[in-house]
Amino acid sequence: MNKIFNYENSAGKVCYLPLHSFFTKDNKMQPQIILLKEGTDSSQGVPQIISNINACQAIADAVRTTLGPRGMDKLIINDQGKATISNDGATILKQLDIVHPAAKTLVDIAKSQDAEVGDGTTSVTLLAGEFLKEAKPFIEEAVHPQIIIKAFRKAATEAVKKIKEISMRINKSDPKEMRQLLEKCAATSLSSKLVAHQKDFFTKMVVDAVMLLDELLPLNMIGVKKVTGGGLEDSVLIAGVAFKKTFSYAGFEMQPKKYTNLKIALLNIELELKAERDNAEVRVDSVEEYQSIVDAEWKILYDKLDILHKSGAKVILSKLPIGDVATQYFADRDMFCAGRVVEEDLKRTMKACGGSIQTTVQNLSPDVLGNCETFEEIQIGGERYNLFTGCPQARTCTIILRGGAEQFIEETERSLHDAIMIVRRTMKNDAVVAGGGAIEMELSKHLRNMSRTIAGKEQLLMGAMAKALEIIPRQLCENAGFDATNILNKLRQRHAQGGIWYGVDVLNEDIADNFENCVWEPAVVKINAITAAAEASCLILSVDETVKNPKAQQDGPPGGGMGRGRGRPM
Ligand code: ADP
Ligand code: MG
């Protein structure tokens, strides 16, 4: 069994220590040994496991109602008063400041599901909560947790095997079929979000965006920009890099705003008239000497600008400011410049257009310049945007999201992120299953049938796992306001008759073949969700003692606790 030691002074970290580390080897009749500090709080045994299970269920309850196309959203206000509206399990759990050490595990699996596959975060939390709920009666009746853990692991392995066996593979080489597959998966992911009404619009956009990338499908090559105003359907996908026009000085208006087949210089240089005397102490005795210093300063700047002009670059981008003198200089020579470009945008331009970011103008050879087919400045809503399209190096794109409220656009961004992740996953990995509880019902049936072939306690435990899987269709019904018992009975019957893809039909309060209804999900989402949920519940079941150290306020670690205290980076 593991113990949780919750040391308050190591940033709330939970660590597992073996049993012998805090009991002496032979504790016969010895005087009482004080091992832990006064005020240490420790609880153990069955009540401890039960209490951890209850905490996890509270977490599952927090996200329960958000599951599925009829799920509700949560509005969370953080300590700075910032409101977030979300339907995404991981986002909600991240926003909640959970302190219970065992319950944090569920937050972690939701986060890992988010990072690994991007969708299915609510499902994974619900499943883990339900596995634990089913384990609870066994724990109360004094079944040893290790037996439960063993059975759960076995059941999870079986379930994953079954998913792999029944998942459908799509012919990747047929572009039309592949595209359809991607669109269906993206649509299923989006149908449970706030933007479900604009599902078709965004499905197309997300699939187009991912298709624009190269084989590695790097996520950071899809830029997402938000412009408030306009309707959701005014959002656009741009096949290239786009970023908001940066702060500009006088003279900017005279610069051309469109070029074709151009060279781009990417800089990390300040092009401003800089008082060089700031860098060194200069002593002067006469006005002439002073003038020569001022002249030198101008010359330094003009030399730089001259080199840039001669390099043949038409567009100058810099991370640092480009001042008014430089702006005017470029304007006079039919060039465009933008200073204070956000680093991320500059890097994306570099990856897309080639070249490299220069910190000096001394070696501005042609190979450090980027190039692209067109550069253009356009108006989007109330903002001006710089667009670079036809980039030769990396394939990249930018989604510009429009919409009313800021929270709404933010939730749209998160929803698109889920869908983009799903499309990427499906492209790499073409197996799909039917959603809407269909796959869970089939797994449940499989496990139940299997459990009957096993003798002993494991039979019951595997049956418990089978029952727990039904939480997904059950919750989908409940969130849609359907009679869950009725629908689940129908589903069980249909699955027993061999209708493996039957799931909840949220439109007609009935059951339907969700494969035909095109509610598709990548198999990997489900595999990951079940594995992670089983692992998390096993971890929680294996903890039978929590030892909580008293707050280490006065006697922190040596060195006054600097750098390792709570909230400070390690
Ligand atoms: P998660 O964070 O787990 O992805 P969602 O709120 O996105 O949670 O809900 C996903 C669940 O909703 C999946 O089980 C999926 O199969 C189901 N679902 C999505 N679209 C539909 C639909 N059109 N009909 C029935 N179920 C659906
Ligand atoms: Mg989802």
Tab-separated table of C-alpha atoms and ligand atoms in Angstrom, residues 66-68 87-89 118-123 188-193 415 418-419 422 521 525, ligand 2:
chain	number	residue	atom	x	y	z
A	66	THR	CA	-21.181	19.138	-19.035
A	67	LEU	CA	-20.978	15.830	-20.890
A	68	GLY	CA	-22.327	15.489	-24.371
A	87	ASN	CA	-17.718	22.965	-21.348
A	88	ASP	CA	-14.318	21.329	-21.401
A	89	GLY	CA	-13.605	19.054	-18.422
A	118	GLY	CA	-7.208	16.824	-26.656
A	119	ASP	CA	-10.766	15.600	-26.233
A	120	GLY	CA	-12.616	13.293	-23.892
A	121	THR	CA	-11.592	15.113	-20.742
A	122	THR	CA	-15.028	15.044	-19.179
A	123	SER	CA	-15.417	11.385	-20.051
A	188	THR	CA	-18.649	14.903	-33.069
A	189	SER	CA	-16.116	16.752	-30.998
A	190	LEU	CA	-17.730	20.109	-31.764
A	191	SER	CA	-21.295	18.934	-31.272
A	192	SER	CA	-20.913	18.996	-27.509
A	193	LYS	CA	-19.646	22.563	-27.444
A	415	SER	CA	-13.513	24.002	-28.657
A	418	ASP	CA	-10.287	20.001	-29.105
A	419	ALA	CA	-11.471	19.495	-32.646
A	422	ILE	CA	-9.044	15.159	-32.763
A	521	GLU	CA	-14.748	9.385	-32.435
A	525	VAL	CA	-9.673	8.916	-27.410
B	2	MG	MG	-15.554	16.567	-26.408
